[in-house]
């Protein structure tokens, strides 16, 4: 009887200890391009936390969260065996760095082609011929030539200096132009060339992000800081629960921005913002 009582007591003690271990929050340290960005993302991330499952700490967290491609590279070099999650990492950089030898994954910067196609269909239901410019640093793979009723022509641009030549050659054949995330091909210097040339040809540009929309792109789905924080919280939850990261990929939920002046100039459908936002959640 005494032995059975001792076993029950031992079982209760071990259960209580296990409960303390399970309840311990996962500590996360954030590495960013600068302290201000890291602090801002920490605030957004803490807003996405639930139930005290995670805790952002200044240094030596059990998990490292790295903002951007350079920070992701540095975090992997300094991880010392700790798991690392990259956030807003250019897809080509993530493809090179995420290997079977690291406890790491990455949330890609930008949005998938399907998200921009949903927006295109909602704003330009009569469009049929769509151009897509791609380069070696683009977030999208080469799309199929036909998706539903849309004919897609992907044009590979191996040198940013050829953009003008490519646009003059192909814009007359397209109803719209979609741009992926690609800071090498579509940097600030290229924005003026692309947007002015397409405007003269009366071909709306969609994408690649909110910055381009501010410069003159008609509209774009984009991953906001809140979208990124919510995705990071989901990635962290899976790590906390399973000890494994989800596969690298895009955020999964996207925000909308429209340049109403440009959209109005092209006679695009944009007044129903709620409808456009709902279109981003629908199947392409």
XYZ file of C-alpha atoms in Angstrom, residues 79-273:
195
model
C 22.559 30.512 -34.758
C 24.770 27.993 -32.914
C 22.222 25.272 -33.461
C 19.151 27.364 -32.656
C 16.172 27.266 -35.056
C 15.888 30.300 -37.331
C 12.875 31.767 -39.117
C 13.439 34.324 -41.867
C 10.702 36.895 -42.496
C 10.303 38.930 -45.712
C 13.198 37.091 -47.321
C 13.537 37.315 -51.123
C 12.595 33.914 -52.488
C 15.862 33.304 -54.404
C 17.832 34.042 -51.209
C 15.640 31.669 -49.209
C 16.035 28.951 -51.839
C 19.809 29.151 -51.441
C 19.898 29.303 -47.641
C 17.152 26.923 -46.536
C 18.710 23.471 -46.755
C 18.367 20.146 -45.005
C 21.335 21.075 -42.809
C 19.622 23.903 -40.910
C 16.675 24.138 -38.550
C 15.290 26.972 -40.611
C 12.480 28.158 -42.818
C 11.573 31.444 -44.499
C 8.491 33.518 -45.165
C 9.062 34.926 -48.638
C 8.788 38.614 -49.415
C 6.065 39.620 -51.861
C 2.902 37.815 -52.924
C 2.234 34.904 -55.280
C 1.178 35.338 -58.891
C -2.257 33.927 -58.036
C -2.979 36.822 -55.654
C -2.257 39.428 -58.325
C -4.303 37.447 -60.855
C -7.309 37.510 -58.496
C -6.965 41.268 -58.243
C -6.577 41.578 -62.017
C -9.761 39.588 -62.650
C -11.703 41.730 -60.188
C -10.475 45.061 -61.554
C -10.166 44.137 -65.253
C -12.718 41.378 -65.964
C -12.388 41.851 -69.734
C -8.612 41.438 -69.831
C -7.319 38.406 -71.702
C -3.646 38.981 -72.558
C -1.350 39.508 -69.587
C 2.378 40.112 -69.561
C 4.689 39.017 -66.747
C 8.274 40.264 -66.474
C 10.698 37.887 -64.751
C 14.372 37.911 -63.825
C 16.830 35.768 -61.910
C 15.848 37.426 -58.609
C 12.080 37.283 -59.083
C 9.727 35.688 -56.565
C 7.673 33.860 -59.217
C 8.355 30.794 -61.291
C 7.607 30.936 -65.004
C 3.791 30.678 -65.196
C 1.911 28.418 -67.601
C 0.846 30.105 -70.848
C -2.841 29.811 -69.980
C -4.653 30.145 -66.632
C -8.400 30.013 -67.028
C -9.402 32.553 -69.643
C -6.154 34.495 -69.302
C -3.288 34.118 -71.720
C -0.009 34.782 -69.888
C 3.205 35.747 -71.659
C 6.253 35.573 -69.414
C 9.242 37.547 -70.675
C 12.649 36.922 -69.138
C 14.751 40.050 -68.597
C 18.391 39.091 -68.009
C 19.586 42.692 -67.665
C 17.650 45.600 -66.079
C 19.069 47.872 -68.777
C 16.966 45.947 -71.344
C 13.684 46.864 -69.666
C 12.966 49.746 -72.041
C 13.544 47.572 -75.098
C 11.376 44.771 -73.692
C 8.524 47.124 -72.824
C 8.482 48.776 -76.249
C 8.435 45.359 -77.893
C 5.729 43.657 -75.821
C 3.404 46.224 -74.220
C 1.259 46.677 -77.383
C 0.378 42.958 -77.158
C -0.869 43.058 -73.550
C -3.990 44.202 -71.735
C -2.127 44.404 -68.418
C 1.327 43.891 -66.943
C 2.026 42.018 -63.687
C 5.250 42.495 -61.756
C 6.633 40.101 -59.113
C 8.750 41.055 -56.131
C 12.240 41.613 -57.532
C 14.301 44.475 -56.112
C 17.085 43.844 -58.621
C 14.867 44.150 -61.684
C 12.259 46.581 -60.362
C 14.275 48.960 -58.209
C 13.417 52.617 -57.719
C 15.276 53.600 -60.875
C 13.203 51.231 -63.014
C 9.855 52.392 -61.620
C 9.736 55.605 -63.623
C 10.642 53.816 -66.869
C 8.100 51.021 -66.412
C 5.228 53.141 -65.184
C 5.602 55.978 -67.677
C 6.094 53.628 -70.632
C 3.086 51.513 -69.696
C 0.955 54.623 -69.129
C 1.779 55.934 -72.596
C 0.797 52.561 -74.047
C -2.413 52.487 -71.933
C -1.443 49.209 -70.271
C -2.148 49.107 -66.498
C 0.546 47.744 -64.201
C -0.385 45.667 -61.156
C 2.177 44.951 -58.428
C 4.671 44.355 -57.200
C 4.055 46.113 -53.857
C 2.626 49.121 -52.051
C 5.639 51.278 -52.911
C 5.098 50.808 -56.638
C 1.408 51.630 -56.266
C 2.387 54.893 -54.636
C 4.659 55.577 -57.610
C 1.971 54.889 -60.217
C 1.110 51.197 -60.413
C -2.680 50.781 -60.526
C -3.009 48.365 -57.597
C -1.347 45.519 -55.790
C -1.868 42.790 -53.288
C 0.923 43.056 -50.737
C 2.079 41.609 -47.435
C 1.725 44.259 -44.741
C 3.691 44.260 -41.493
C 0.595 42.865 -39.806
C 0.303 40.101 -42.408
C 3.950 39.204 -41.869
C 3.587 39.193 -38.077
C 0.500 36.974 -38.224
C 2.290 34.536 -40.522
C 5.362 34.498 -38.275
C 3.101 33.712 -35.303
C 1.674 30.710 -37.191
C 5.164 29.493 -38.109
C 6.279 29.852 -34.475
C 3.205 28.022 -33.221
C 3.974 25.032 -35.431
C 7.577 25.012 -34.210
C 6.445 25.207 -30.593
C 3.930 22.415 -31.127
C 5.788 20.033 -33.463
C 9.453 21.023 -33.314
C 9.363 21.527 -37.101
C 8.931 24.560 -39.322
C 6.369 24.767 -42.109
C 7.946 24.722 -45.554
C 9.113 28.098 -46.842
C 6.442 30.048 -48.667
C 4.469 33.237 -49.059
C 2.518 34.801 -46.197
C -0.877 33.376 -47.191
C -3.004 36.431 -46.369
C -2.633 39.692 -48.260
C -3.596 43.332 -47.968
C -4.762 45.586 -50.788
C -3.636 48.965 -52.007
C -5.074 50.896 -54.953
C -3.832 54.060 -56.622
C -7.283 55.506 -57.236
C -6.021 58.275 -59.521
C -4.293 55.767 -61.809
C -7.137 53.245 -61.598
C -9.607 55.968 -62.577
C -7.430 56.965 -65.540
C -7.626 53.372 -66.827
C -11.352 53.027 -66.035
C -10.663 50.105 -63.722
C -13.137 48.710 -61.186
C -11.881 49.811 -57.778
C -14.657 51.525 -55.795
C -15.698 48.318 -54.008
C -12.632 47.833 -51.798
